[in-house]
């Protein structure tokens, strides 16, 4: 009984956060693609948001919500939802942005040539065209929300720890009591919920969403009952008008007044950030921590890179299977959604305790993999599934096989999604690094050097904590800007297969 | 008889800018489309034929020059103009019937009327029993027919067609050509004039009142040929062949010059 109520609480939070993420993602993604200047600024912001290690940034966000609501339950509840939101929203926003950017020219031209009104174009062309990305990225977002469940339900306020009812906090309780059966039951419930979601909702939707793909060939998928039900619900709740509003506001040019407001907000934000940095870099310095940051960052970077490389290589065989094979891709999607939703973090302390400090190094990389592999898998198999048929057919006709096929056709063709997969895996691994390097089990503490360990050890010192998160984010953003983004745009240009 | 000028295209110039490089596509294009006229546009690939149709239909609006509709600046988009796309441009998630209904709905036509009109034009292009199929399930030629049905369904005054019969087999093409010509000749519909792009010179002579020949990129009009033959036309006719020769030699001479 207690399990069911916990499950309901967690599910409710995840879904509220998910719907907020959808609304945000559609709005942000559309806005970002509606003009070159906006695009530059908004995508840069999104890149940074995505790079802030969520787990590191939890304490700050919680403090904010708790302060605003003066410690009332609603504040905690909102804090939890916000934290889940931050694990779901960016990825949907990126997906929507990319879809709108690469929307086939003809679709827009039909609307223009046949005199569609703006609302009509949004409703009949833009929104349906977003269906595949939204459905596919929802898988990642859902899994992500569950993966961070524990972190969002146990909120530390200074010395005090508040637990919100839910599967994450139950799991922690069981773990503290040494009740392994309880933990397993919680995990089982999470797997069950996600399996049900897959079977009843997402799997049929993924199949159906293929209908909205521009370059698809062959028999069209049928409309599943879920889609009808969702449509009826949507109509009844006027979701369609809300969505159209969202998109049309997103694409609107800012009025002079709105621009002014934006500038003021921007200025306030920059001012606040400036003050924060000033405060961070004014004495007293937490000098013992500062001096540790470079070395710690280097070690963790090495672990993260190892995890990303392994994740991409592990994903490759699955990806090759899903080339032009929709069923395989859909199976991978479902499997990744279910397995990716397991908060692997929970197994980590007991396993580390079992293996001892000696095995912690490889184990930590394993944990990073649980937080990054699914991203690589999702993104890469999505790209492989969407590979144009002519390409593989051409390879068949000219009998291009083996090494030549992989080197000259398959790898180049899936390079853009492969890079996206690696990039997201990189972010995910960083995030997991926060819990991978410092573990408490019972009254024993296991720790390996690294930025994550440093961060966990300095939670009581706000200044040190912020400094560490800042350095981490700066490194991630820098690598994104100097390495991933340029590589991606080069690959996308060179191996552009959408046109 | 002096006909009313429906479209007056004056000094169109267009340059695409890509990666800092400038690509001049249209150079000083001027022509008129009169009421009741069937005008064909021929020219080598890449000469900007599709671009001209895009400008007239209101899809493209970054150009210099003027497009007048009945003496006024061409409204963008112009509800009296409809277009058959070279690449079909069907919406993949809508069935044949829904694709056609969509453009009718955009014009505020009531649901019942929409269905009736859609089915009538589906029937006309010979796609009955395919109304519930999705574009991906159709052959190239069938998709092109949906594109034609859609363009006709909104009952335009001016029909723009971008190589509408190129993906069809000879018989279907002949059949559809005849139907479009009949629709246009009968004058029952609001349809008054047609502007068609084609690579098929014989088709141009077969259909057009006047043929405009475009040069290779940057496209400018190198000549104009009137086709004063009675309809229905016969391609084995002597006069027909003479005009066809004229078109060919005009295109050839432009090749040699450049
Ligand atoms: N949006 C665009 N951006 C840049 N260049 C373009 C764009 N659209 C067309 N072009 C260029 O303009 C030129 C004319 O294109 P257009 O499609 O009008 O040719 P066309 O005469 O219809 O050729 P075809 O007979 O092959 O259909 C081409 O060189 C093409 O590359
Ligand atoms: Mg063309």
PDB file of C-alpha atoms in Angstrom, chain B residues 79-187:
ATOM      1  CA  UNK B  79      -5.934  33.517 -53.324  1.00  0.00           C
ATOM      2  CA  UNK B  80      -6.725  33.470 -57.039  1.00  0.00           C
ATOM      3  CA  UNK B  81      -3.469  31.714 -57.817  1.00  0.00           C
ATOM      4  CA  UNK B  82      -2.797  28.050 -57.208  1.00  0.00           C
ATOM      5  CA  UNK B  83       0.207  25.914 -57.866  1.00  0.00           C
ATOM      6  CA  UNK B  84       1.302  22.394 -58.774  1.00  0.00           C
ATOM      7  CA  UNK B  85       4.727  21.816 -57.214  1.00  0.00           C
ATOM      8  CA  UNK B  86       7.574  20.204 -59.102  1.00  0.00           C
ATOM      9  CA  UNK B  87       8.336  18.039 -56.066  1.00  0.00           C
ATOM     10  CA  UNK B  88       4.639  17.415 -55.288  1.00  0.00           C
ATOM     11  CA  UNK B  89       4.891  18.924 -51.770  1.00  0.00           C
ATOM     12  CA  UNK B  90       2.278  16.661 -50.235  1.00  0.00           C
ATOM     13  CA  UNK B  91       1.895  16.535 -46.478  1.00  0.00           C
ATOM     14  CA  UNK B  92       3.156  13.082 -45.447  1.00  0.00           C
ATOM     15  CA  UNK B  93       0.851  12.617 -42.485  1.00  0.00           C
ATOM     16  CA  UNK B  94      -2.332  13.319 -44.418  1.00  0.00           C
ATOM     17  CA  UNK B  95      -4.116  10.957 -46.771  1.00  0.00           C
ATOM     18  CA  UNK B  96      -4.804  11.904 -50.368  1.00  0.00           C
ATOM     19  CA  UNK B  97      -8.234  13.188 -49.487  1.00  0.00           C
ATOM     20  CA  UNK B  98      -7.029  15.004 -46.368  1.00  0.00           C
ATOM     21  CA  UNK B  99      -4.258  16.670 -48.358  1.00  0.00           C
ATOM     22  CA  UNK B 100      -6.831  18.153 -50.685  1.00  0.00           C
ATOM     23  CA  UNK B 101      -9.285  18.972 -47.914  1.00  0.00           C
ATOM     24  CA  UNK B 102      -6.564  20.813 -46.054  1.00  0.00           C
ATOM     25  CA  UNK B 103      -6.206  23.548 -48.643  1.00  0.00           C
ATOM     26  CA  UNK B 104      -9.985  23.816 -48.879  1.00  0.00           C
ATOM     27  CA  UNK B 105     -10.256  24.133 -45.119  1.00  0.00           C
ATOM     28  CA  UNK B 106      -7.664  26.890 -45.188  1.00  0.00           C
ATOM     29  CA  UNK B 107     -10.063  28.795 -47.425  1.00  0.00           C
ATOM     30  CA  UNK B 108     -12.884  28.361 -44.927  1.00  0.00           C
ATOM     31  CA  UNK B 109     -14.976  25.937 -46.969  1.00  0.00           C
ATOM     32  CA  UNK B 110     -17.541  23.962 -44.942  1.00  0.00           C
ATOM     33  CA  UNK B 111     -16.765  20.292 -44.170  1.00  0.00           C
ATOM     34  CA  UNK B 112     -19.424  18.727 -46.392  1.00  0.00           C
ATOM     35  CA  UNK B 113     -18.531  20.857 -49.355  1.00  0.00           C
ATOM     36  CA  UNK B 114     -14.865  20.053 -48.729  1.00  0.00           C
ATOM     37  CA  UNK B 115     -15.417  16.342 -48.947  1.00  0.00           C
ATOM     38  CA  UNK B 116     -17.504  16.654 -52.079  1.00  0.00           C
ATOM     39  CA  UNK B 117     -14.978  18.854 -53.854  1.00  0.00           C
ATOM     40  CA  UNK B 118     -12.034  16.721 -52.779  1.00  0.00           C
ATOM     41  CA  UNK B 119     -13.653  13.540 -54.030  1.00  0.00           C
ATOM     42  CA  UNK B 120     -14.612  15.129 -57.316  1.00  0.00           C
ATOM     43  CA  UNK B 121     -11.032  16.126 -58.104  1.00  0.00           C
ATOM     44  CA  UNK B 122      -9.605  12.846 -56.860  1.00  0.00           C
ATOM     45  CA  UNK B 123     -11.924  11.203 -59.289  1.00  0.00           C
ATOM     46  CA  UNK B 124     -10.911  13.540 -62.050  1.00  0.00           C
ATOM     47  CA  UNK B 125      -7.222  12.686 -61.811  1.00  0.00           C
ATOM     48  CA  UNK B 126      -8.111   9.009 -61.721  1.00  0.00           C
ATOM     49  CA  UNK B 127      -7.224   8.287 -58.125  1.00  0.00           C
ATOM     50  CA  UNK B 128     -10.597   7.043 -56.921  1.00  0.00           C
ATOM     51  CA  UNK B 129     -10.147   4.211 -54.405  1.00  0.00           C
ATOM     52  CA  UNK B 130      -6.863   5.824 -53.324  1.00  0.00           C
ATOM     53  CA  UNK B 131      -8.402   8.632 -51.308  1.00  0.00           C
ATOM     54  CA  UNK B 132      -7.393   7.008 -48.001  1.00  0.00           C
ATOM     55  CA  UNK B 133      -3.836   6.214 -49.034  1.00  0.00           C
ATOM     56  CA  UNK B 134      -0.900   8.198 -47.669  1.00  0.00           C
ATOM     57  CA  UNK B 135       1.510   9.889 -50.103  1.00  0.00           C
ATOM     58  CA  UNK B 136       4.300   7.491 -49.118  1.00  0.00           C
ATOM     59  CA  UNK B 137       2.180   4.627 -50.366  1.00  0.00           C
ATOM     60  CA  UNK B 138       1.775   6.138 -53.823  1.00  0.00           C
ATOM     61  CA  UNK B 139       4.029   6.016 -56.856  1.00  0.00           C
ATOM     62  CA  UNK B 140       5.655   9.196 -58.093  1.00  0.00           C
ATOM     63  CA  UNK B 141       3.111   9.656 -60.848  1.00  0.00           C
ATOM     64  CA  UNK B 142       0.212   9.163 -58.487  1.00  0.00           C
ATOM     65  CA  UNK B 143       1.631  11.761 -56.114  1.00  0.00           C
ATOM     66  CA  UNK B 144       1.902  14.186 -58.958  1.00  0.00           C
ATOM     67  CA  UNK B 145      -1.755  13.633 -59.718  1.00  0.00           C
ATOM     68  CA  UNK B 146      -2.656  14.426 -56.125  1.00  0.00           C
ATOM     69  CA  UNK B 147      -0.700  17.652 -56.525  1.00  0.00           C
ATOM     70  CA  UNK B 148      -2.711  18.493 -59.642  1.00  0.00           C
ATOM     71  CA  UNK B 149      -6.006  17.649 -57.947  1.00  0.00           C
ATOM     72  CA  UNK B 150      -5.102  19.815 -54.984  1.00  0.00           C
ATOM     73  CA  UNK B 151      -4.204  22.762 -57.149  1.00  0.00           C
ATOM     74  CA  UNK B 152      -7.439  22.506 -59.114  1.00  0.00           C
ATOM     75  CA  UNK B 153      -9.608  21.949 -56.047  1.00  0.00           C
ATOM     76  CA  UNK B 154      -9.259  25.514 -54.847  1.00  0.00           C
ATOM     77  CA  UNK B 155     -10.632  26.606 -58.243  1.00  0.00           C
ATOM     78  CA  UNK B 156      -8.087  29.306 -59.010  1.00  0.00           C
ATOM     79  CA  UNK B 157      -8.190  31.934 -61.669  1.00  0.00           C
ATOM     80  CA  UNK B 158      -4.530  31.382 -62.517  1.00  0.00           C
ATOM     81  CA  UNK B 159      -3.001  27.932 -62.374  1.00  0.00           C
ATOM     82  CA  UNK B 160       0.772  27.642 -62.031  1.00  0.00           C
ATOM     83  CA  UNK B 161       2.157  24.239 -62.918  1.00  0.00           C
ATOM     84  CA  UNK B 162       5.767  23.184 -62.445  1.00  0.00           C
ATOM     85  CA  UNK B 163       6.440  20.215 -64.705  1.00  0.00           C
ATOM     86  CA  UNK B 164       3.097  18.677 -63.782  1.00  0.00           C
ATOM     87  CA  UNK B 165       3.198  15.765 -66.190  1.00  0.00           C
ATOM     88  CA  UNK B 166       6.861  14.858 -66.054  1.00  0.00           C
ATOM     89  CA  UNK B 167       6.548  11.855 -63.747  1.00  0.00           C
ATOM     90  CA  UNK B 168       3.606  10.323 -65.560  1.00  0.00           C
ATOM     91  CA  UNK B 169       3.515   7.602 -68.145  1.00  0.00           C
ATOM     92  CA  UNK B 170       2.685   8.702 -71.687  1.00  0.00           C
ATOM     93  CA  UNK B 171      -0.959   7.677 -71.601  1.00  0.00           C
ATOM     94  CA  UNK B 172      -1.791   9.131 -68.212  1.00  0.00           C
ATOM     95  CA  UNK B 173       0.040  12.299 -69.122  1.00  0.00           C
ATOM     96  CA  UNK B 174      -1.936  12.656 -72.339  1.00  0.00           C
ATOM     97  CA  UNK B 175      -5.149  11.976 -70.505  1.00  0.00           C
ATOM     98  CA  UNK B 176      -4.492  14.496 -67.747  1.00  0.00           C
ATOM     99  CA  UNK B 177      -3.246  17.088 -70.207  1.00  0.00           C
ATOM    100  CA  UNK B 178      -6.495  16.830 -72.054  1.00  0.00           C
ATOM    101  CA  UNK B 179      -8.507  17.154 -68.865  1.00  0.00           C
ATOM    102  CA  UNK B 180      -6.659  20.251 -67.778  1.00  0.00           C
ATOM    103  CA  UNK B 181      -7.037  21.783 -71.223  1.00  0.00           C
ATOM    104  CA  UNK B 182     -10.732  20.988 -71.231  1.00  0.00           C
ATOM    105  CA  UNK B 183     -11.219  22.514 -67.812  1.00  0.00           C
ATOM    106  CA  UNK B 184      -9.494  25.592 -69.058  1.00  0.00           C
ATOM    107  CA  UNK B 185     -11.344  25.719 -72.387  1.00  0.00           C
ATOM    108  CA  UNK B 186     -14.782  25.061 -70.938  1.00  0.00           C
ATOM    109  CA  UNK B 187     -14.577  28.186 -68.810  1.00  0.00           C
TER     110      UNK B 187
END
